[in-house]
Tab-separated table of C-alpha atoms in Angstrom:
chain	number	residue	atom	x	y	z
A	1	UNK	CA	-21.717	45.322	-1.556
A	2	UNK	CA	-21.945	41.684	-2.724
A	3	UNK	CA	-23.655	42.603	-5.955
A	4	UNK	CA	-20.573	44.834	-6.753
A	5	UNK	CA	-18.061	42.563	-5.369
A	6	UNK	CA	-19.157	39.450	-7.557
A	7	UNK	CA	-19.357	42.191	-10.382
A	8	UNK	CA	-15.451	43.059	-9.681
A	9	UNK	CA	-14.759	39.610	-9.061
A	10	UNK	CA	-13.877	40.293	-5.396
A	11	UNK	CA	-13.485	37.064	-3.751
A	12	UNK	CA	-15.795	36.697	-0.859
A	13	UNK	CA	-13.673	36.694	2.365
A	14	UNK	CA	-14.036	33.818	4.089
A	15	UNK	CA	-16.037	33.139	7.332
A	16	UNK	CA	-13.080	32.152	9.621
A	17	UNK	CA	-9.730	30.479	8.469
A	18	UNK	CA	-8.527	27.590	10.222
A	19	UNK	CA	-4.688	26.991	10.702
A	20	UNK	CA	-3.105	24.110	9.727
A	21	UNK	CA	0.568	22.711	10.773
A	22	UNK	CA	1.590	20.131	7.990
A	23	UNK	CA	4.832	18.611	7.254
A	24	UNK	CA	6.336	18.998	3.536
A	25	UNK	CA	9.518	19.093	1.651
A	26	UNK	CA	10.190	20.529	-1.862
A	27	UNK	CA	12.824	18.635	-3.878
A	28	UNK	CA	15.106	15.509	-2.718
A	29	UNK	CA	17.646	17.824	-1.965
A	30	UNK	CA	16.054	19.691	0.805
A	31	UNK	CA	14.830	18.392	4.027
A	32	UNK	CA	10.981	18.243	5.396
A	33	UNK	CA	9.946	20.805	7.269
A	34	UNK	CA	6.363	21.817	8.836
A	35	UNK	CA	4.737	24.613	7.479
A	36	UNK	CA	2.036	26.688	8.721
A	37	UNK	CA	-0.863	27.467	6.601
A	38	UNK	CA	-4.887	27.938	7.057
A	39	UNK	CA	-8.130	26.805	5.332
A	40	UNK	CA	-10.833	28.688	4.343
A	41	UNK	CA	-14.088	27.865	6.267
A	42	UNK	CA	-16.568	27.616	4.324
A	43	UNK	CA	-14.978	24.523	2.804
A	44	UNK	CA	-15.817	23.490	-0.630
A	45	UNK	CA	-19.023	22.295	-1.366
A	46	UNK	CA	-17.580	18.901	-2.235
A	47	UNK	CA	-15.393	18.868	0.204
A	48	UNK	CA	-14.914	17.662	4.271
A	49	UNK	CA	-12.427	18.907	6.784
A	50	UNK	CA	-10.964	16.164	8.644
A	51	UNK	CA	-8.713	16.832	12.045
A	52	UNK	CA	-6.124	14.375	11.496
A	53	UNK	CA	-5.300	12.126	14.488
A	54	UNK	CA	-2.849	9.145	12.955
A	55	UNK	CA	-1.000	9.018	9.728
A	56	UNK	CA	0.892	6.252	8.616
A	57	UNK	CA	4.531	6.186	6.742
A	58	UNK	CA	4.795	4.131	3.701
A	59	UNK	CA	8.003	3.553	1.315
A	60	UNK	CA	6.301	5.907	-1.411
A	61	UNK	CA	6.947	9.232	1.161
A	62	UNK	CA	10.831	8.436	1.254
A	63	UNK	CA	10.802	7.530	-2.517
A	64	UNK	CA	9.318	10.305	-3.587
A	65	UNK	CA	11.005	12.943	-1.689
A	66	UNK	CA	14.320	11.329	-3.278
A	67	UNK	CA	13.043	10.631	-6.557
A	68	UNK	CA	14.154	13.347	-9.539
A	69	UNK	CA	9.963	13.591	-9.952
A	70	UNK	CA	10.195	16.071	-6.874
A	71	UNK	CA	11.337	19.052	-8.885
A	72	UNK	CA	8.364	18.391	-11.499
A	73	UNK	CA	6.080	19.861	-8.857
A	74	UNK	CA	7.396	22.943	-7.915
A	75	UNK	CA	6.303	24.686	-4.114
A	76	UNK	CA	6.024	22.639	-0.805
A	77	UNK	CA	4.310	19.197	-0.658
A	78	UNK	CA	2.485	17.538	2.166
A	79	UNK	CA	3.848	14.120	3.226
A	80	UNK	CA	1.951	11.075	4.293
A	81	UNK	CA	-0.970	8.784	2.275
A	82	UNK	CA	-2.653	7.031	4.934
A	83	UNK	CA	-5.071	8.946	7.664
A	84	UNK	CA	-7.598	8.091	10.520
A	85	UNK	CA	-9.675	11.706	11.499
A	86	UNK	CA	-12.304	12.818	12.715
A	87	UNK	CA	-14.589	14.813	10.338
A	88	UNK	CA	-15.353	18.568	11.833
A	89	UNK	CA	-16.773	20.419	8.675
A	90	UNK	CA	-19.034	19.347	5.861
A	91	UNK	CA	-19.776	20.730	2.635
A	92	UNK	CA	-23.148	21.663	1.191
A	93	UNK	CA	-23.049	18.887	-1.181
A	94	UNK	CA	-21.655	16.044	0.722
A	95	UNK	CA	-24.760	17.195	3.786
A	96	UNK	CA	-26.356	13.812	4.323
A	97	UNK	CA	-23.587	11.711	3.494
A	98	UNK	CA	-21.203	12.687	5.992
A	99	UNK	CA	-21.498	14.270	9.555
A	100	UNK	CA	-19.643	16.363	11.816
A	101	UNK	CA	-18.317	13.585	14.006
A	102	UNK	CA	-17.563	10.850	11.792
A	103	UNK	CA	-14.774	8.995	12.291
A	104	UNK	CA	-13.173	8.134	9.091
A	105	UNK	CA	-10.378	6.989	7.192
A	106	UNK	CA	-8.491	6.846	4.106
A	107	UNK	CA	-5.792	7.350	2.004
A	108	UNK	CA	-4.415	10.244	-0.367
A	109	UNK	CA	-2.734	9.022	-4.105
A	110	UNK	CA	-2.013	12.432	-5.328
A	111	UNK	CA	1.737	13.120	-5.744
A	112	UNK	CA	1.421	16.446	-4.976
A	113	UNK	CA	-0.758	18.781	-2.996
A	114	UNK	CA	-0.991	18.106	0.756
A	115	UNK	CA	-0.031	15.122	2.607
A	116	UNK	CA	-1.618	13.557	5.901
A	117	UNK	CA	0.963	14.500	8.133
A	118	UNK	CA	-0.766	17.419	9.009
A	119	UNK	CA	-3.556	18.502	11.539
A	120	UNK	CA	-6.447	18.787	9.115
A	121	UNK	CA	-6.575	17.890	5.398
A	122	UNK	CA	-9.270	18.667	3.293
A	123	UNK	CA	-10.705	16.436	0.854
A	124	UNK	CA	-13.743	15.571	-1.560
A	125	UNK	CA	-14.480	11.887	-0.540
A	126	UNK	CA	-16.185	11.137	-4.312
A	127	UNK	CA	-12.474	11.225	-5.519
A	128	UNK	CA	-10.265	10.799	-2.361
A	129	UNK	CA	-12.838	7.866	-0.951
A	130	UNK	CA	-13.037	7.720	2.865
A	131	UNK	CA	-14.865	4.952	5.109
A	132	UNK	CA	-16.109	5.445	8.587
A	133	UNK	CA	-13.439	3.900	10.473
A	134	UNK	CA	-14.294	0.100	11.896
A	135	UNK	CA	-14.960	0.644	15.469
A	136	UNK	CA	-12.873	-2.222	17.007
A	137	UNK	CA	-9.729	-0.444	15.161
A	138	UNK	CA	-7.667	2.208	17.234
A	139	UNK	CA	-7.085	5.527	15.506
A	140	UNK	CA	-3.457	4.339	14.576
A	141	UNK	CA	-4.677	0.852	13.621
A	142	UNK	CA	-7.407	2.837	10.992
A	143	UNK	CA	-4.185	4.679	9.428
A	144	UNK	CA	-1.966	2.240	8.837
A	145	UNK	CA	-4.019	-0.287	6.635
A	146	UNK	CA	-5.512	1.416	3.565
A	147	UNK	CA	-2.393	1.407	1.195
A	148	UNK	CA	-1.031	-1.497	2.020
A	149	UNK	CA	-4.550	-3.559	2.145
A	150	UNK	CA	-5.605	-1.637	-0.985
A	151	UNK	CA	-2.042	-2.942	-2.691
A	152	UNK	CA	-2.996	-6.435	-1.629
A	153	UNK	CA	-6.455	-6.789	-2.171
A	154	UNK	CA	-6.348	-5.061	-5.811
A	155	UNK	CA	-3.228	-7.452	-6.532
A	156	UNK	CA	-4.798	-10.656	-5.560
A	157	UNK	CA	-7.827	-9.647	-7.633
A	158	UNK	CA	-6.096	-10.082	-10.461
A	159	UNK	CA	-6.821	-13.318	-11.096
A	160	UNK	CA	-9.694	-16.227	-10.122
A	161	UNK	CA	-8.704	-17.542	-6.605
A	162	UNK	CA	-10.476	-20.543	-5.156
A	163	UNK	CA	-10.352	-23.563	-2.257
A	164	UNK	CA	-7.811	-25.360	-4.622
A	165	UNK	CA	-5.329	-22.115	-5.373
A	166	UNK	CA	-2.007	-21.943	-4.578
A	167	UNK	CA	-0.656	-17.968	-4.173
A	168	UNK	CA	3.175	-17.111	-3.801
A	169	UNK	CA	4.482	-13.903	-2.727
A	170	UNK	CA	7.618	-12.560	-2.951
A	171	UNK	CA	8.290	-9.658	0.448
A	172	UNK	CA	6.032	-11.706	3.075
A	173	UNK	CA	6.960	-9.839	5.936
A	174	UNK	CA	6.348	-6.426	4.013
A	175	UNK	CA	3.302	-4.515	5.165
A	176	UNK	CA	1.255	-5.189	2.005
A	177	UNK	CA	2.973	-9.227	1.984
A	178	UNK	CA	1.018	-8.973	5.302
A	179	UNK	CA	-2.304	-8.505	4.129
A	180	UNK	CA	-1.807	-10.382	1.498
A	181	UNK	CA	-1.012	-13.714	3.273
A	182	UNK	CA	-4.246	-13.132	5.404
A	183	UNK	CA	-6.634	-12.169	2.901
A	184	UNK	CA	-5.261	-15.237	0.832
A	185	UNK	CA	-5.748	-17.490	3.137
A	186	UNK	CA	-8.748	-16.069	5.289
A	187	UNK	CA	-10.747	-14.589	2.703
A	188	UNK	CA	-9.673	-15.703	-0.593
A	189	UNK	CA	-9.700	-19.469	1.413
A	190	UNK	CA	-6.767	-20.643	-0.792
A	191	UNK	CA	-5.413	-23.857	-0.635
A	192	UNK	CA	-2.010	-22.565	0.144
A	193	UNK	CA	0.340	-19.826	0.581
A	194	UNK	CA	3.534	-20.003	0.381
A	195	UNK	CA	5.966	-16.628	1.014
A	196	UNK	CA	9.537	-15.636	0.627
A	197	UNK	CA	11.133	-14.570	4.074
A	198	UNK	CA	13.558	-14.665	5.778
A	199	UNK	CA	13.607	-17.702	8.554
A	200	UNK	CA	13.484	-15.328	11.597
A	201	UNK	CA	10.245	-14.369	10.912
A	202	UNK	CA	8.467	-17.852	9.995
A	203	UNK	CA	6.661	-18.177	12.983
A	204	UNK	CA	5.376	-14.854	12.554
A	205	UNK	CA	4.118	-15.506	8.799
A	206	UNK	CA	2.512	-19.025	9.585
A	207	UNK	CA	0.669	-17.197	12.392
A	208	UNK	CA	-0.624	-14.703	10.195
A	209	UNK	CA	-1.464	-17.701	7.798
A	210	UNK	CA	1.085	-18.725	5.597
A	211	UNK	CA	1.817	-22.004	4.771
A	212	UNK	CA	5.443	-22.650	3.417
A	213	UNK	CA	8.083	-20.055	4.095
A	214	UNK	CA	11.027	-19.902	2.215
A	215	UNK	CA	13.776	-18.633	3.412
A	216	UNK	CA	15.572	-16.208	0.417
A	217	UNK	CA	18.363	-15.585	2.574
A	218	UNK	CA	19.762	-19.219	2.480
A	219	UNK	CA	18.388	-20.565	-1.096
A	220	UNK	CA	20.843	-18.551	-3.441
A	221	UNK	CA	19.009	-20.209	-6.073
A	222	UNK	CA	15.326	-19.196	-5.016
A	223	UNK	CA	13.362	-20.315	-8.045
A	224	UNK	CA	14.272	-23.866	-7.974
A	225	UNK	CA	13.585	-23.960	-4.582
A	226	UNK	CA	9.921	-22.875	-5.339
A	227	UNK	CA	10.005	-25.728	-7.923
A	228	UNK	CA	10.777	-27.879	-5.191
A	229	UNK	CA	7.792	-26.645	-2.520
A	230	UNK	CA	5.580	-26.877	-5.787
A	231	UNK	CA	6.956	-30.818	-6.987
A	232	UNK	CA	7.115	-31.548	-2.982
A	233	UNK	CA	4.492	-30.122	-1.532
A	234	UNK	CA	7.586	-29.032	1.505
A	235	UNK	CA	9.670	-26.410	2.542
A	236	UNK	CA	13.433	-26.628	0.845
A	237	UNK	CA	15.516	-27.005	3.938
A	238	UNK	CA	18.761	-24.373	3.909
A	239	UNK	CA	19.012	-24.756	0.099
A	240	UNK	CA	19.618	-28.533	0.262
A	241	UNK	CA	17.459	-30.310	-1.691
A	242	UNK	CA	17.237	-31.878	-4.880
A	243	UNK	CA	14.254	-30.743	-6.972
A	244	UNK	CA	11.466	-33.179	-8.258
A	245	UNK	CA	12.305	-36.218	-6.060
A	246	UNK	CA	8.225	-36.992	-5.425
A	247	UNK	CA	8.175	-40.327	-7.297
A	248	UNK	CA	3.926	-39.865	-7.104
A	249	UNK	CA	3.517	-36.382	-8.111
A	250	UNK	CA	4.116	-36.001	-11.386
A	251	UNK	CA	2.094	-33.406	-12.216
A	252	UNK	CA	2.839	-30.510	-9.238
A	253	UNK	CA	0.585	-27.878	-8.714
A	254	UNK	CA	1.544	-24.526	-9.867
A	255	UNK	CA	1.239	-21.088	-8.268
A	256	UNK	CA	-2.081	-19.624	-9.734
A	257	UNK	CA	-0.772	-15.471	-8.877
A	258	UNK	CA	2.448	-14.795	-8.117
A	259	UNK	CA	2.238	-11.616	-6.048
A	260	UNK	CA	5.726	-9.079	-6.182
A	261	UNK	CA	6.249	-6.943	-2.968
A	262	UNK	CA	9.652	-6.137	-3.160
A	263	UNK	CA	11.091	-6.378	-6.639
A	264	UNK	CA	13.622	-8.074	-8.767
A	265	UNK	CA	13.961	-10.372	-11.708
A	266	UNK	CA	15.150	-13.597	-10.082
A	267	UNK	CA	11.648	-14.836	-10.168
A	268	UNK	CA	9.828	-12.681	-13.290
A	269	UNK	CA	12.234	-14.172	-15.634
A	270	UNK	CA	11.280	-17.884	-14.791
A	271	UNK	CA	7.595	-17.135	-13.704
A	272	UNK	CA	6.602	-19.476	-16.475
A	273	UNK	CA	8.034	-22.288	-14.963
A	274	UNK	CA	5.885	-21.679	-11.509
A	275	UNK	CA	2.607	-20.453	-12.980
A	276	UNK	CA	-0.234	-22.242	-13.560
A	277	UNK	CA	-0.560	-21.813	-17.793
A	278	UNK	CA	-1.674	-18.284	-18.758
A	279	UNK	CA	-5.153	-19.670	-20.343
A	280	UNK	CA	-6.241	-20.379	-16.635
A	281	UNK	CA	-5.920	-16.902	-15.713
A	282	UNK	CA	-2.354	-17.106	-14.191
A	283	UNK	CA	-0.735	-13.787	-13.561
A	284	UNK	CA	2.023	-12.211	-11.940
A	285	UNK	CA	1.814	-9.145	-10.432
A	286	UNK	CA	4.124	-6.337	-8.987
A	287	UNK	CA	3.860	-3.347	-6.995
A	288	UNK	CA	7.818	-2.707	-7.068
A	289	UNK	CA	9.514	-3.594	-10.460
A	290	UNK	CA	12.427	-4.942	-11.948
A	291	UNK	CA	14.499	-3.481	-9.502
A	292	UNK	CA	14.302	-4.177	-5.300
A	293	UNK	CA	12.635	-1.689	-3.545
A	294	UNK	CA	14.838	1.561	-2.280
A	295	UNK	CA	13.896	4.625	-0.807
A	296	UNK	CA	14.931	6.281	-3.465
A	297	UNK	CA	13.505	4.660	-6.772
A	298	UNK	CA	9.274	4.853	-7.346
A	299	UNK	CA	7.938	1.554	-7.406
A	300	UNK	CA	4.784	0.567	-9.365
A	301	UNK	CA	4.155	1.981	-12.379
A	302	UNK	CA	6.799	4.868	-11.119
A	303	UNK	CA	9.373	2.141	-11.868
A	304	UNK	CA	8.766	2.733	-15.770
A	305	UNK	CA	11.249	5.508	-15.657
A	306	UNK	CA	14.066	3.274	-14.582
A	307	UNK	CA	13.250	0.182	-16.702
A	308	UNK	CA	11.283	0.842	-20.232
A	309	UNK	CA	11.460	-2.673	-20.251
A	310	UNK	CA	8.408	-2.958	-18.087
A	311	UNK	CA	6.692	-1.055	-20.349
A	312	UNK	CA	7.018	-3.166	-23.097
A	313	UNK	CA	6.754	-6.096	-21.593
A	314	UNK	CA	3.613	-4.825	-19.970
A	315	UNK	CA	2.136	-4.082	-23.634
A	316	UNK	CA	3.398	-7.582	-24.769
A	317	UNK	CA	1.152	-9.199	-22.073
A	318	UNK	CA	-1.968	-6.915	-22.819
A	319	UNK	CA	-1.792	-7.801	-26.316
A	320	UNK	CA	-1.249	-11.428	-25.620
A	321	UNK	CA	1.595	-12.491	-27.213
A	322	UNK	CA	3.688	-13.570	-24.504
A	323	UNK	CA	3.336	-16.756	-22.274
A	324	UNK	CA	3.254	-14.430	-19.244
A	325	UNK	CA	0.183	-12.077	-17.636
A	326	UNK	CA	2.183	-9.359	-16.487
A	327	UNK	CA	0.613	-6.867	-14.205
A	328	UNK	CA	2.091	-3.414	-12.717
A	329	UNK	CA	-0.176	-2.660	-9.926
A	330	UNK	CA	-0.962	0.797	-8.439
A	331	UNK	CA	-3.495	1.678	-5.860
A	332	UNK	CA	-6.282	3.930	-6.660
A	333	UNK	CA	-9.475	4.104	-4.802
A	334	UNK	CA	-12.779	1.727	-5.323
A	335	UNK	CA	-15.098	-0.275	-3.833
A	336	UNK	CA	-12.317	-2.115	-1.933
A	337	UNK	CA	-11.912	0.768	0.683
A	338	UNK	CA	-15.882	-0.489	1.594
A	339	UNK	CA	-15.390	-3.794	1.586
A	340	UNK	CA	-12.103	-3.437	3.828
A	341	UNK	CA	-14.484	-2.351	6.697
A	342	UNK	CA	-16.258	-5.569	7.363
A	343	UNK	CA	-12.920	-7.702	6.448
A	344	UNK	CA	-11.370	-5.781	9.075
A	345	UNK	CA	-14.463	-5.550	11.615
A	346	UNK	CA	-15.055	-9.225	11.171
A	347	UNK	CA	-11.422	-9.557	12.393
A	348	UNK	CA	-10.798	-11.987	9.202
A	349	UNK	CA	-7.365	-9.508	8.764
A	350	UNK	CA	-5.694	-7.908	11.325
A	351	UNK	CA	-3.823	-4.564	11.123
A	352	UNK	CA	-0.121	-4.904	11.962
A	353	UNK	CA	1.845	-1.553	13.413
A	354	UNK	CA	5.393	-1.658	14.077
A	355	UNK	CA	5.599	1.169	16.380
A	356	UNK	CA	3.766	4.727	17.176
A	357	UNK	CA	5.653	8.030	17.396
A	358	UNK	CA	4.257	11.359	18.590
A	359	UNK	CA	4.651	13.314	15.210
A	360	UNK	CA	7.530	16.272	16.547
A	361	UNK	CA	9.673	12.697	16.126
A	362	UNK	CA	8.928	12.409	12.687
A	363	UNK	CA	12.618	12.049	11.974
A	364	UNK	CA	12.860	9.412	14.373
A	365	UNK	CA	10.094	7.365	11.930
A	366	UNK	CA	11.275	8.160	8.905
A	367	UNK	CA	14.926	6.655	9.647
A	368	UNK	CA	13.845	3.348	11.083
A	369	UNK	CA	11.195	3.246	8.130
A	370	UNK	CA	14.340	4.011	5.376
A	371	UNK	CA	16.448	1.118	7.660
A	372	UNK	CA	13.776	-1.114	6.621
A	373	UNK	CA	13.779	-3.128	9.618
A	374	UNK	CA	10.407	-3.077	10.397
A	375	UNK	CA	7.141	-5.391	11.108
A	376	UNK	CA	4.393	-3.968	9.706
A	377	UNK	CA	3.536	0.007	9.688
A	378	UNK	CA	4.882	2.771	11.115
A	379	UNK	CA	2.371	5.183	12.725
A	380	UNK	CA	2.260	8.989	13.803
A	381	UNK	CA	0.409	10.152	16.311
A	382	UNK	CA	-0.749	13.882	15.418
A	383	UNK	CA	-1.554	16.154	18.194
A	384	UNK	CA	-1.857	20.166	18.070
């Protein structure tokens, strides 16, 4: 019967199917629902099957269930990037790298396809990498940190950092300004770091490592009061302060990266004047674009469709015939996803969660999430 079912090209029916609950939407004018579907066990060869336990929310789920890219992928897609799971199938060729058992994490960066908020996902970790969770990190803790981290990491990478660096970014108290501030200062050992905030969550920032906060909310003219911290070496004080009064520092240090979490043009425009000079490796970096982040406009590289400028402005910089290293940053997977697990397990960055909901209040999430008033990452708890 097999020889004459491979002759036909009968598929083999699988050993047992598995069902999964997921949630999904199909275009920005219909809401998420949750589906019910099953896998095929066998798996892949290439493949694991992970029961999901936590998935985090990022900005990228609400903008691109908005965005007009929705309709581009026709049929239901699976919401959700980042994942903590445990692994309960393998396949034949991943045997000996992973085991049934392993607790693991990771993140999806297809725009399609399924999503982590979902009881199992299937994927082949050569592509999609995974890491054995750190064990000192709770499920929910192990799915909220590898976008964000990856964002930050990946960004600051960008350019040399060392003991004498000085690194500004722009969104501090966003989840991947977060990471950024502590890696800067704890693992990058920078000199300084100096963040744009608002004031009612200084104490917050400095605790997580930042040096200077400046408060965007009451400088309406923010760059010149980052020339000030840089002539000064101080915080401007409610936007009242008179740029360049040091009488010994004639020669302030510049910002070595400037590091864009939440968009804008108030600060690309005169990055010049901030930056250390390009031949040192200066660079500024962005994961949002010319515009401030929404939930309904793509950041990253996503922003290109709203602003050719970036494009060309992006090939001006490659080609090195601007003053300005430009750099439109989007996370795809490497050797940082390793790395993160001692960083975290060494406890030199900590994972920040704004609040855990049981996943039948996904709605709940998804609106404080799009009211963006939120300290680090939103969690959901998945259960069957």
């Amino acid at each position: 019967m097999d020889f004459i079912s491979k002759i036909l090209f009968i598929p083999e029916k699988p050993a047992k199917t598995i069902p999964v609950k997921a949630l999904t939407y199909v275009s920005k004018d219909t809401p998420p629902v949750f589906i019910y579907t099953e896998f095929n066990s066998p798996i892949k060869k290439n493949d694991v099957l992970i029961k999901v336990n936590a998935a985090a929310l990022n900005p990228i789920d609400l903008q691109l269930m908005h965005s007009p890219l929705s309709v581009t992928a026709p049929g239901k897609k699976g919401l959700g990037r980042d994942f903590c799971g445990v692994i309960e199938e393998v396949g034949v060729n991943q045997q000996g790298k992973w085991a049934v058992g392993d607790r693991v994490c990771g993140m999806f960066i297809h725009l399609a396809g399924q999503g982590s908020i979902a009881t199992y996902v299937t994927l082949n970790p050569d592509t999609d990498r995974i890491i054995k969770a750190p064990p000192n990190l709770t499920d929910e803790e192990a799915a909220a940190f590898p976008l964000s981290f990856g964002a930050a990491i990946r960004s600051l990478r960008y350019t040399t950092l060392d003991p004498n660096s000085w690194v500004l970014i722009l969104g501090g108290n966003t989840a991947t300004g977060h990471y950024a501030i502590q890696l800067a200062k704890n693992y990058f050992n920078v000199a300084k770091v100096v963040v744009t905030a608002s004031s009612k969550n200084e104490s917050f920032l400095r605790e997580l490592g930042a040096d200077i906060v400046v408060d965007y909310k009451k400088n309406a003219n923010l760059v010149e009061a980052l020339k000030y911290v840089i002539a000064d070496n101080q915080d401007p004080t409610n936007g009242d302060f008179t740029y360049g009064t040091s009488e010994t520092d004639t020669n302030p240090q510049k910002f070595q990266i400037i590091f864009d979490c939440v968009g804008g043009t108030e600060v690309l425009f005169k990055a010049t004047e901030l930056l250390n000079p390009k031949a040192m490796g200066s660079v500024f970096v962005t994961i949002v674009g010319d515009s401030m982040t929404t939930s309904s406009q793509l950041g990253g590289p996503g922003a290109y469709l709203y602003h050719p400028s970036m494009i060309g402005r992006r090939l001006l910089s490659s080609a090195g015939i601007n003053g300005l290293n430009y750099v439109v940053e989007s996370v795809s997977p490497g050797d940082w996803l390793n790395e993160s697990y001692e960083i975290l397990l060494n406890g030199t960055v900590r994972v920040i969660i704004d609040s855990v909901y049981e996943w039948d209040k996904w709605k709940e999430a998804f609106s404080k999430l799009e009211s963006r008033k939120v300290r680090g990452k939103i969690v959901l708890h998945i259960s069957d």
